[in-house]
Short mmCIF file of N, CA and C in Angstrom, two decimals:
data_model
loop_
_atom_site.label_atom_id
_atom_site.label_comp_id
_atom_site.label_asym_id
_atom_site.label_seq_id
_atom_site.Cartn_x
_atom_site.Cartn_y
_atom_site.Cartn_z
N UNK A 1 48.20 -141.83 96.80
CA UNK A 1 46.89 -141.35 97.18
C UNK A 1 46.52 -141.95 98.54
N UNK A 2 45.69 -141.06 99.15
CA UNK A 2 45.68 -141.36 100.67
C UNK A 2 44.13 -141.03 101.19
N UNK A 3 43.03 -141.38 101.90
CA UNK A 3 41.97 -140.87 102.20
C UNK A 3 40.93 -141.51 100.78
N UNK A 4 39.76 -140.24 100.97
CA UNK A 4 38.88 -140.28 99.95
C UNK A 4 39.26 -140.26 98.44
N UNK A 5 39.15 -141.37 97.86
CA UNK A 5 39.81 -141.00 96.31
C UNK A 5 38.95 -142.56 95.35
N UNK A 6 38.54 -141.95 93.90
CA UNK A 6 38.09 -142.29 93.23
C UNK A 6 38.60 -142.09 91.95
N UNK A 7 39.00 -143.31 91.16
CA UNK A 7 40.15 -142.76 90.15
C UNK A 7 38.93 -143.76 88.43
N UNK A 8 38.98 -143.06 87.71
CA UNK A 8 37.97 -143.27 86.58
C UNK A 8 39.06 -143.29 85.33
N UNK A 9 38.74 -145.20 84.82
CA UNK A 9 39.32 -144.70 83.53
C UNK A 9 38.83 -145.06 82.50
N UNK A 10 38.20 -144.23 81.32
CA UNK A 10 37.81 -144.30 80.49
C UNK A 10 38.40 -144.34 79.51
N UNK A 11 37.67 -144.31 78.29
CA UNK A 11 38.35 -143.85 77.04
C UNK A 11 38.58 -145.56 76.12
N UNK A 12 39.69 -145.25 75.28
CA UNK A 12 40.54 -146.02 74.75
C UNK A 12 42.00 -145.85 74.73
N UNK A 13 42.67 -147.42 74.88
CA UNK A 13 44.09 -147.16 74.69
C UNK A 13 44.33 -145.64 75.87
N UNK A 14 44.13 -146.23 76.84
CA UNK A 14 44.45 -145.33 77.96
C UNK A 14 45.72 -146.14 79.23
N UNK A 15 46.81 -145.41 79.32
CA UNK A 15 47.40 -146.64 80.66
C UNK A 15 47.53 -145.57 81.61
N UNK A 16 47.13 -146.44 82.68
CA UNK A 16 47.43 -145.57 83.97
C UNK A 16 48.45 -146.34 84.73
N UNK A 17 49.69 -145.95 85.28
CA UNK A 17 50.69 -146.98 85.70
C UNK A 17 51.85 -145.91 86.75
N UNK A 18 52.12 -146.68 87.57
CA UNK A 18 52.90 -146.21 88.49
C UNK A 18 52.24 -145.22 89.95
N UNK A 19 51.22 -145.72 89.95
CA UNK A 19 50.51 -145.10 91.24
C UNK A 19 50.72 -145.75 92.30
N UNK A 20 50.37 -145.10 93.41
CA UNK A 20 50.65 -145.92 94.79
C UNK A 20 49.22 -145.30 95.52
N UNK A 21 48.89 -146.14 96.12
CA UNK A 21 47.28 -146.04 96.65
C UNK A 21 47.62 -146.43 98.38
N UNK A 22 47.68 -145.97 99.46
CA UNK A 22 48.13 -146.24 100.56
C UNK A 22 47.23 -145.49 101.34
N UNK A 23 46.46 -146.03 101.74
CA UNK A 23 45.21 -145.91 102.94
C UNK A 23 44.27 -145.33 101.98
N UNK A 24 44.28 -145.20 100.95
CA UNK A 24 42.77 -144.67 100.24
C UNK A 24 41.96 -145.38 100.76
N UNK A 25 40.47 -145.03 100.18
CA UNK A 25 39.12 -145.04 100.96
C UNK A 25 37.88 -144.83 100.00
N UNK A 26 37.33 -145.39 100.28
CA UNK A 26 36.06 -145.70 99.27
C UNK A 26 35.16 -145.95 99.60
N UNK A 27 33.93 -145.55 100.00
CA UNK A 27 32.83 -146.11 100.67
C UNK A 27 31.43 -145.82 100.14
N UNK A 28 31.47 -146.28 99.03
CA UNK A 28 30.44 -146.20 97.84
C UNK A 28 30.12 -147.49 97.07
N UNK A 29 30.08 -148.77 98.17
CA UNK A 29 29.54 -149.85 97.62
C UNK A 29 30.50 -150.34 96.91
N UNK A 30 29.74 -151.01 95.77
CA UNK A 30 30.15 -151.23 94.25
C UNK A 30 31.21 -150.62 93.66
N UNK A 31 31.46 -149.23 94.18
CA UNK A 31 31.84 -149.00 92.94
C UNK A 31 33.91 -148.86 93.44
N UNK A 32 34.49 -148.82 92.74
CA UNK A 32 35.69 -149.18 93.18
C UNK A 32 36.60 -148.00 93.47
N UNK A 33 38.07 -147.99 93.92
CA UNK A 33 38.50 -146.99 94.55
C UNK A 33 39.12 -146.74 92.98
N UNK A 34 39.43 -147.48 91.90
CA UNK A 34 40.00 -147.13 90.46
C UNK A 34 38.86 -147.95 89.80
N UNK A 35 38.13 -147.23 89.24
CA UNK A 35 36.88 -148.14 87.69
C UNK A 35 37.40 -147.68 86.48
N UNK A 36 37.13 -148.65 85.94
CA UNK A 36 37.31 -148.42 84.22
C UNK A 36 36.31 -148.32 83.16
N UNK A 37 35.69 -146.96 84.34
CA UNK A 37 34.39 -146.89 83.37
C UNK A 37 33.86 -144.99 83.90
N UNK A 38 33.50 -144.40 82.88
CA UNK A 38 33.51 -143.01 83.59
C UNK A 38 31.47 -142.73 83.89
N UNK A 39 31.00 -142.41 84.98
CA UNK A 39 29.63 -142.91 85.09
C UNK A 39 29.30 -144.22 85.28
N UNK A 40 27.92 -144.45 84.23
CA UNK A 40 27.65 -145.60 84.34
C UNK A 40 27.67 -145.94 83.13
N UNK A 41 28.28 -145.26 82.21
CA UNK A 41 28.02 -145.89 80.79
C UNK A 41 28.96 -145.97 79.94
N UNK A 42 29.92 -144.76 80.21
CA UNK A 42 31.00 -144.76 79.37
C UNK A 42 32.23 -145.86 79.71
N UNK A 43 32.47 -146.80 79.60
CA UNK A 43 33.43 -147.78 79.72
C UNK A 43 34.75 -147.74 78.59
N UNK A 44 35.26 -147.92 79.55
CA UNK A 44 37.09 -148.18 78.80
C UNK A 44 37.45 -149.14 78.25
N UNK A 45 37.89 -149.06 77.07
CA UNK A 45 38.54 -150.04 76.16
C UNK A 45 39.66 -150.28 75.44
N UNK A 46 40.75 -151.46 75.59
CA UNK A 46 41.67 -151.42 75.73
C UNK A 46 42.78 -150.67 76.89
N UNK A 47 42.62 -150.24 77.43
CA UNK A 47 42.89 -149.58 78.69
C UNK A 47 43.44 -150.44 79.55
N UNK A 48 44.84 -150.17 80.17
CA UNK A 48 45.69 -150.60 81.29
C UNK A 48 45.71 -149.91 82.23
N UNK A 49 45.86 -150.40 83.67
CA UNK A 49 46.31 -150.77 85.03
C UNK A 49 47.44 -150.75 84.94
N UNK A 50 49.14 -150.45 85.27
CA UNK A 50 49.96 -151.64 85.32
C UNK A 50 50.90 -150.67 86.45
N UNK A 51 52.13 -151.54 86.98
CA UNK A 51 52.75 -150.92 88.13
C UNK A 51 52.34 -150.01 88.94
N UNK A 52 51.35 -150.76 89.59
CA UNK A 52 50.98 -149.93 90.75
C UNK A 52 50.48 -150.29 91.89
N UNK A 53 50.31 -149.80 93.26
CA UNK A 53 50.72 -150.41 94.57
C UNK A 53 49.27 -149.55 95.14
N UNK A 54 48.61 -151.02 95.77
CA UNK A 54 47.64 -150.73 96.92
C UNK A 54 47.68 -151.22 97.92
N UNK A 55 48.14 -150.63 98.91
CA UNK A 55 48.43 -150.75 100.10
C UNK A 55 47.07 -150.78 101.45
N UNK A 56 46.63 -151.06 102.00
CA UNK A 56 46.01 -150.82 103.23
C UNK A 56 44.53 -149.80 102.74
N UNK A 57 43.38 -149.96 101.94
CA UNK A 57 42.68 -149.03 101.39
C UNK A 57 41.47 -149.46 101.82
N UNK A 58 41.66 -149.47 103.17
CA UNK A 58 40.36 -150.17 104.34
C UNK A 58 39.55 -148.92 104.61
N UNK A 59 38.45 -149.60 104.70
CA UNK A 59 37.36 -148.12 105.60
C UNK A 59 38.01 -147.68 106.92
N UNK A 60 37.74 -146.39 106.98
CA UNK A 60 38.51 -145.93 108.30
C UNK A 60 36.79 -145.91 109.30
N UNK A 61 37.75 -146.71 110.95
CA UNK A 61 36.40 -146.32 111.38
C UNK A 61 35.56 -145.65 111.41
N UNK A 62 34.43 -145.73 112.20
CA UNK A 62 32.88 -144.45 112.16
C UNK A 62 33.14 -143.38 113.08
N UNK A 63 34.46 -143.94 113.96
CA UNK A 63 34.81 -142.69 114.81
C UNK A 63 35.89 -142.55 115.78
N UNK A 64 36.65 -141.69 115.89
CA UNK A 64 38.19 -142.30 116.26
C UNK A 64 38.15 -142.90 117.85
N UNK A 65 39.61 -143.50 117.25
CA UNK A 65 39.22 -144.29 118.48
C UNK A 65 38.63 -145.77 118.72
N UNK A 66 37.52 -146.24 117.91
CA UNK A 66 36.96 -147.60 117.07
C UNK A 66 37.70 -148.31 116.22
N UNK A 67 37.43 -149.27 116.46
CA UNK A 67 37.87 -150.16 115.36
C UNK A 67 37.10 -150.22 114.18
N UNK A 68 37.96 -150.40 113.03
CA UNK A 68 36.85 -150.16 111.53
C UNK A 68 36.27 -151.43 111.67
N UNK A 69 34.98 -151.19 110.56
CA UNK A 69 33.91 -152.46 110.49
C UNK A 69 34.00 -153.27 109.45
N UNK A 70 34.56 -154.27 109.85
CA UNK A 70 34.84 -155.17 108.33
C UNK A 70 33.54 -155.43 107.53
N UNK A 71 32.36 -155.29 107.90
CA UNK A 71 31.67 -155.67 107.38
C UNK A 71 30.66 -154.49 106.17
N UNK A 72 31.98 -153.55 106.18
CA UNK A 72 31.59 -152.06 105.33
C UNK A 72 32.20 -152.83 103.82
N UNK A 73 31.21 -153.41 102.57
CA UNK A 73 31.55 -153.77 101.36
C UNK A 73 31.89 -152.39 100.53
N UNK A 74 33.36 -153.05 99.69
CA UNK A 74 33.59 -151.78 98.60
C UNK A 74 34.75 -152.78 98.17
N UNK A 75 34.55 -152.73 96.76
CA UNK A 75 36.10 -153.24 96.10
C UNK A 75 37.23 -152.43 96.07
N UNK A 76 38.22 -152.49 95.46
CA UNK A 76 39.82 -151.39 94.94
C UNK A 76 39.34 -151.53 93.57
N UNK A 77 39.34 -152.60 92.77
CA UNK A 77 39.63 -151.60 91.46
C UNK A 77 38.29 -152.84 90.83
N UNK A 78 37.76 -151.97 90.22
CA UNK A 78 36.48 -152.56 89.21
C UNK A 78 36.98 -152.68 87.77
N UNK A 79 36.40 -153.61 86.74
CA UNK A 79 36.83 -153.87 86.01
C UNK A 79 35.40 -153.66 84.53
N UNK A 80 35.47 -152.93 83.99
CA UNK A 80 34.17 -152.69 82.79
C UNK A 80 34.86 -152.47 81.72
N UNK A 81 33.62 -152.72 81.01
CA UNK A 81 34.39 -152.35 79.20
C UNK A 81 34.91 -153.35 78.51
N UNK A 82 35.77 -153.72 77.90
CA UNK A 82 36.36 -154.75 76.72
C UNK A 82 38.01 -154.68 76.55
N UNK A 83 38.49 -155.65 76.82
CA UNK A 83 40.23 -155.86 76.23
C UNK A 83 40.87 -155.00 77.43
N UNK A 84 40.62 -155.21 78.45
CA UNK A 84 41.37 -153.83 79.48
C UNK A 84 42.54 -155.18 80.63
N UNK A 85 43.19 -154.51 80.34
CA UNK A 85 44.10 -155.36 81.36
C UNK A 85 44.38 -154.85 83.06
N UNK A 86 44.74 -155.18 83.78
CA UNK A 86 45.32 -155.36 84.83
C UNK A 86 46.99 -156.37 85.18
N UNK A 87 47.74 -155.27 85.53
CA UNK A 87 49.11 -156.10 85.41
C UNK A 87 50.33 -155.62 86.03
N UNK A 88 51.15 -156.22 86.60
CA UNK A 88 52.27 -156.05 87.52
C UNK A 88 52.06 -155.31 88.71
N UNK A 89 50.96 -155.14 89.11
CA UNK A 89 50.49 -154.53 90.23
C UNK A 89 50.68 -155.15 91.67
N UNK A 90 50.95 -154.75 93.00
CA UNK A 90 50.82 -155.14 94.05
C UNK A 90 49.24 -154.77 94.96
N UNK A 91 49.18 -155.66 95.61
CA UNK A 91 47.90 -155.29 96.17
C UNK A 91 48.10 -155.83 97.65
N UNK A 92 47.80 -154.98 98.73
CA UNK A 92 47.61 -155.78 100.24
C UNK A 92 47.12 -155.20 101.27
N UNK A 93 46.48 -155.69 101.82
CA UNK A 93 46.17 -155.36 103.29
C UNK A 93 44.19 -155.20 103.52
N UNK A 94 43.93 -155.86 102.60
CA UNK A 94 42.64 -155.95 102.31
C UNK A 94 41.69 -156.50 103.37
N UNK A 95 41.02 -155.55 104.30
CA UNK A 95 40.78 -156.38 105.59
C UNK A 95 38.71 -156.32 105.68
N UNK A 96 38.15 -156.00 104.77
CA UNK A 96 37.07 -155.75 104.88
C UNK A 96 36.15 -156.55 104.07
N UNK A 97 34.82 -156.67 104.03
CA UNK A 97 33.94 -157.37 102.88
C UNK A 97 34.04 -156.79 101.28
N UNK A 98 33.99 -156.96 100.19
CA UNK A 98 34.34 -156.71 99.19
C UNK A 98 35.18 -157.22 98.52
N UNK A 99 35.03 -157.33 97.30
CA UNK A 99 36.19 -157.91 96.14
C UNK A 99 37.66 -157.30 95.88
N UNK A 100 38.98 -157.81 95.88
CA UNK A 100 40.16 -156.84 95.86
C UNK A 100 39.80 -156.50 94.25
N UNK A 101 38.91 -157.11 93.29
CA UNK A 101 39.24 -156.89 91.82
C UNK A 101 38.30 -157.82 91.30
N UNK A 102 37.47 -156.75 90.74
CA UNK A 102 36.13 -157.35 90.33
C UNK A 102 36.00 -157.08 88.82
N UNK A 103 35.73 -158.09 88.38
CA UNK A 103 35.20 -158.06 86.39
C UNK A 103 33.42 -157.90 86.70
N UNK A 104 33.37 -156.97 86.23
CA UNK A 104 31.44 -156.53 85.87
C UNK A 104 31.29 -157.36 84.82
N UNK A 105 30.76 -158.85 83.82
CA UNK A 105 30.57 -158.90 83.03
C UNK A 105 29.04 -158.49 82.37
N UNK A 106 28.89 -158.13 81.19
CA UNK A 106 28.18 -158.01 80.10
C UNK A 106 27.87 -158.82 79.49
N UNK A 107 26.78 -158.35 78.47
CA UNK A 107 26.36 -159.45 77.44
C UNK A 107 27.26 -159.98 76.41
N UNK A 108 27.98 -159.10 76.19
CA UNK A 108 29.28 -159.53 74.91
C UNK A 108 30.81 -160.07 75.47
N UNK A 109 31.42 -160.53 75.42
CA UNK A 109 32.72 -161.02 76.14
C UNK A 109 33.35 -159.89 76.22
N UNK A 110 34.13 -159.69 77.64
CA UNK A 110 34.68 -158.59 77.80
C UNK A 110 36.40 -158.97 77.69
N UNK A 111 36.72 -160.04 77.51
CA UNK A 111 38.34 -160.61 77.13
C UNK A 111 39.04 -159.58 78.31
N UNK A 112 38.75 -159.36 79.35
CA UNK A 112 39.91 -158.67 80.21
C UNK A 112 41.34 -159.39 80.43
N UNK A 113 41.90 -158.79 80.86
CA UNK A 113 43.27 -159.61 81.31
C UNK A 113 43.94 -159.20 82.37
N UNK A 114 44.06 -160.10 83.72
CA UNK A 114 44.72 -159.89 85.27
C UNK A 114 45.67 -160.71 84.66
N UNK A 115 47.02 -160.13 84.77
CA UNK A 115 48.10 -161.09 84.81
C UNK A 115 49.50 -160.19 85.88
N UNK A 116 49.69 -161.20 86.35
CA UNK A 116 51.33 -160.95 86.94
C UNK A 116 51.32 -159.89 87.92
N UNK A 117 50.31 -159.82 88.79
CA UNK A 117 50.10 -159.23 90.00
C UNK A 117 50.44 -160.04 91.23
N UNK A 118 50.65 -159.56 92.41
CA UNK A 118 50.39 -159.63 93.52
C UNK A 118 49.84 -159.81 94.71
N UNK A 119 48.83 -160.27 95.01
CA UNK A 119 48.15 -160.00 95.96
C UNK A 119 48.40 -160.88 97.22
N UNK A 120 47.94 -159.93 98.30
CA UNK A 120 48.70 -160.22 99.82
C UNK A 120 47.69 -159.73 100.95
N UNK A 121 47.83 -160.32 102.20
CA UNK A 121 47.27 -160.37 102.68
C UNK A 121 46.22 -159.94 102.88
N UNK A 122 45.05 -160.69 102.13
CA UNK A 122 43.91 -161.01 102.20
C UNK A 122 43.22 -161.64 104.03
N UNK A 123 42.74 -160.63 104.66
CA UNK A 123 42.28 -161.23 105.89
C UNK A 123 40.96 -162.88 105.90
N UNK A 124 40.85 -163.34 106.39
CA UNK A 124 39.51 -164.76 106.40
C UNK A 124 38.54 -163.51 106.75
N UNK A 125 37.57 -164.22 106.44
CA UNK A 125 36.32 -163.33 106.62
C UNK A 125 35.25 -164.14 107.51
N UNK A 126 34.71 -163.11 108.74
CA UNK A 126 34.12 -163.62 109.58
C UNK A 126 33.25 -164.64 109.35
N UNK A 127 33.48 -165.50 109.59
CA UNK A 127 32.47 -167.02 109.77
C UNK A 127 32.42 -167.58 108.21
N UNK A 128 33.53 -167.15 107.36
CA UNK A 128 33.72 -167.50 105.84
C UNK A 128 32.70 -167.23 105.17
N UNK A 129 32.08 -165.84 105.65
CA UNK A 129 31.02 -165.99 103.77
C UNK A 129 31.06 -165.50 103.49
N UNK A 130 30.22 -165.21 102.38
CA UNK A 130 30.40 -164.50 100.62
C UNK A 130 30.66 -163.41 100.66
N UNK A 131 31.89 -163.12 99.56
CA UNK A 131 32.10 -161.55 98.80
C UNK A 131 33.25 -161.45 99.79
N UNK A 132 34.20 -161.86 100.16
CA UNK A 132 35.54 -161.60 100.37
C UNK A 132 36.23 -162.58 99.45
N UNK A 133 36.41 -162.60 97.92
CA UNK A 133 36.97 -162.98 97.35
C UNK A 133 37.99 -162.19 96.85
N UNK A 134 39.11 -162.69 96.15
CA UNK A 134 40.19 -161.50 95.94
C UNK A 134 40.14 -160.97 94.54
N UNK A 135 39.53 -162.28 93.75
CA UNK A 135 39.26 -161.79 92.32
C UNK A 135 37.93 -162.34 91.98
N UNK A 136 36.93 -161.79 91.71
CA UNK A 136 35.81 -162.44 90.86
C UNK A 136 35.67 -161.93 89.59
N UNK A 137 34.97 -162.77 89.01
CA UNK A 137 35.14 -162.63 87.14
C UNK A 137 33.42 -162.90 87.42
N UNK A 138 32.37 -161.85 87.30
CA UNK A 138 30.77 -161.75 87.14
C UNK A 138 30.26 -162.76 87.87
N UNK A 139 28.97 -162.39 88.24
CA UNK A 139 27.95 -162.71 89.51
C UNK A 139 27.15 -163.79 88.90
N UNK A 140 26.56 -164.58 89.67
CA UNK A 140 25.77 -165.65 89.65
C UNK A 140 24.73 -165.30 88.35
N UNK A 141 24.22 -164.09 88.56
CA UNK A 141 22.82 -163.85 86.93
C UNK A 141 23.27 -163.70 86.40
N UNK A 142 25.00 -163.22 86.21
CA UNK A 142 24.95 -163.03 84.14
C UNK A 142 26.60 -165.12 84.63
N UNK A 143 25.92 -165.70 85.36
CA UNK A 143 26.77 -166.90 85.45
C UNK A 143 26.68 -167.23 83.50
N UNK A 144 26.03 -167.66 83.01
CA UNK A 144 25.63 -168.20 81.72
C UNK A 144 26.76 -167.08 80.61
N UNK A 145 26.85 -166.09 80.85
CA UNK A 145 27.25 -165.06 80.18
C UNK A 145 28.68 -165.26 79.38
N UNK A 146 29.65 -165.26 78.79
CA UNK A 146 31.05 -165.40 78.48
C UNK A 146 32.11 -164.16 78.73
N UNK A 147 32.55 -164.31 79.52
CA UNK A 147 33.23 -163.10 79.68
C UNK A 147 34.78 -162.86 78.74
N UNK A 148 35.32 -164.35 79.09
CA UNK A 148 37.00 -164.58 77.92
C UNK A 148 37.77 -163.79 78.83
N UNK A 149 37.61 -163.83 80.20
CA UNK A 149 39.06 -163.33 80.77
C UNK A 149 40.00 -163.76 81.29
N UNK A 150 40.87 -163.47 80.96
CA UNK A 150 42.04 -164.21 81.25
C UNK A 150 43.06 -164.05 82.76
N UNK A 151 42.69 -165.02 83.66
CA UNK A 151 43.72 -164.65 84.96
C UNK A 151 44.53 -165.71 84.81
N UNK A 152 46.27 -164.94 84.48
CA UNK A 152 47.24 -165.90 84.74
C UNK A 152 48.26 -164.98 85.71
N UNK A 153 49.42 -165.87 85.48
CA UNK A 153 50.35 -165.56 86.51
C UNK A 153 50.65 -165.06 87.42
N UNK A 154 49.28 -164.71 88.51
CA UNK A 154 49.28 -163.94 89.60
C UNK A 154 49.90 -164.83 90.72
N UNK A 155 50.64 -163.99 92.29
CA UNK A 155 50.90 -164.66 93.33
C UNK A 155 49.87 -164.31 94.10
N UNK A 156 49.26 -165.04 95.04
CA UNK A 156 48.55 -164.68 96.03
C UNK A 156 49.06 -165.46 97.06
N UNK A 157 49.44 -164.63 98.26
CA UNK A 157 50.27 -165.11 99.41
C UNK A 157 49.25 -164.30 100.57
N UNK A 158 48.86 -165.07 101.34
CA UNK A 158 47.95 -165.23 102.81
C UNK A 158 46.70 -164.87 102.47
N UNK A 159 46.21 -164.76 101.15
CA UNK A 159 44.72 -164.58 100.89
C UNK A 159 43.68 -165.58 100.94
N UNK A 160 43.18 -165.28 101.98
CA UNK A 160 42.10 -166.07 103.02
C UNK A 160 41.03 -165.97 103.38
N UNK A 161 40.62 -164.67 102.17
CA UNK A 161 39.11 -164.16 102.40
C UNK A 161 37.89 -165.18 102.32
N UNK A 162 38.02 -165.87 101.39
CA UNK A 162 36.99 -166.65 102.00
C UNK A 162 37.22 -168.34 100.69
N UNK A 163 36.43 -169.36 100.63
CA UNK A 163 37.17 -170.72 100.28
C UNK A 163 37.61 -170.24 98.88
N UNK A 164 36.81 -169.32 98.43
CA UNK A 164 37.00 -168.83 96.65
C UNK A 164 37.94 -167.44 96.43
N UNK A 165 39.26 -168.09 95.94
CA UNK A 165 40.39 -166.88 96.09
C UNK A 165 40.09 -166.12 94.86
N UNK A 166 39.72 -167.14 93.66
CA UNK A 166 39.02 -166.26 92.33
C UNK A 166 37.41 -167.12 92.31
N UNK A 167 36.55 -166.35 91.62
CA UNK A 167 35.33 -166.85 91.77
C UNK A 167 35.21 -166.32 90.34
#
């Protein structure tokens, strides 16, 4: 996938695996270039991510010719719902404000699971501040909250977005 693209996964016991994402584009905030949630309400459960490649899925400048604006926020892949994994995936070239892989938590533990991914070059972010992290697991107001997710065995090689590689 290449350009404008928004990929929704809902349901249960759903896997989506073997995609390749190479210059996709997203420029809708929050919400991610793959969510695991269809709307705003229907969320996925039990549901996999796995073998699959995001490559370079930066905002394209405002007009050719320009350089893009790092400071345009949007994550790659959002994370909602309960028991949903993320896994063996590659990820790189992440050069803008936004999360490479964000957990939304809720009131109830969402037990997600990032394991045995990739991630790569992560650019520093101008003057180091907030929200160029590569993984966050929920925001400062639901801080108190329990989420139970589990990030293991990931590599992260030149990710430099900012002092917090997971938050």
């Amino acid at each position: 996938f290449s350009g404008p693209t928004r990929i929704s996964i809902s349901g249960q016991h759903v896997v989506v695996s073997g995609l390749k994402f190479d210059g996709a584009t997203n420029t809708s905030g929050d919400r991610g270039i793959v969510e695991f949630r269809q709307g705003t309400s229907t969320f996925a459960r039990n549901a996999r991510l796995t073998q699959s490649v995001f490559l370079n899925c930066n905002p394209p400048p405002s007009a050719p010719g320009e350089p893009h604006d790092p400071s345009i926020r949007y994550h790659w892949v959002t994370l909602y719902g309960q028991d949903n994994r993320v896994d063996h995936c590659h990820f790189e070239g992440h050069n803008h404000s936004g999360v490479t892989l964000v957990v939304w938590v809720g009131p109830v533990p969402d037990r997600h699971r990032i394991d045995h991914n990739h991630f790569a070059g992560r650019i520093e972010a101008p003057n180091r501040e907030n929200g160029w992290e590569t993984i966050r697991v929920g925001t400062s107001d639901v801080s108190l909250n329990s989420s139970q997710t589990i990030v293991e065995r990931n590599l992260f090689t030149n990710c430099d977005g900012e002092i917090e590689v997971i938050s």
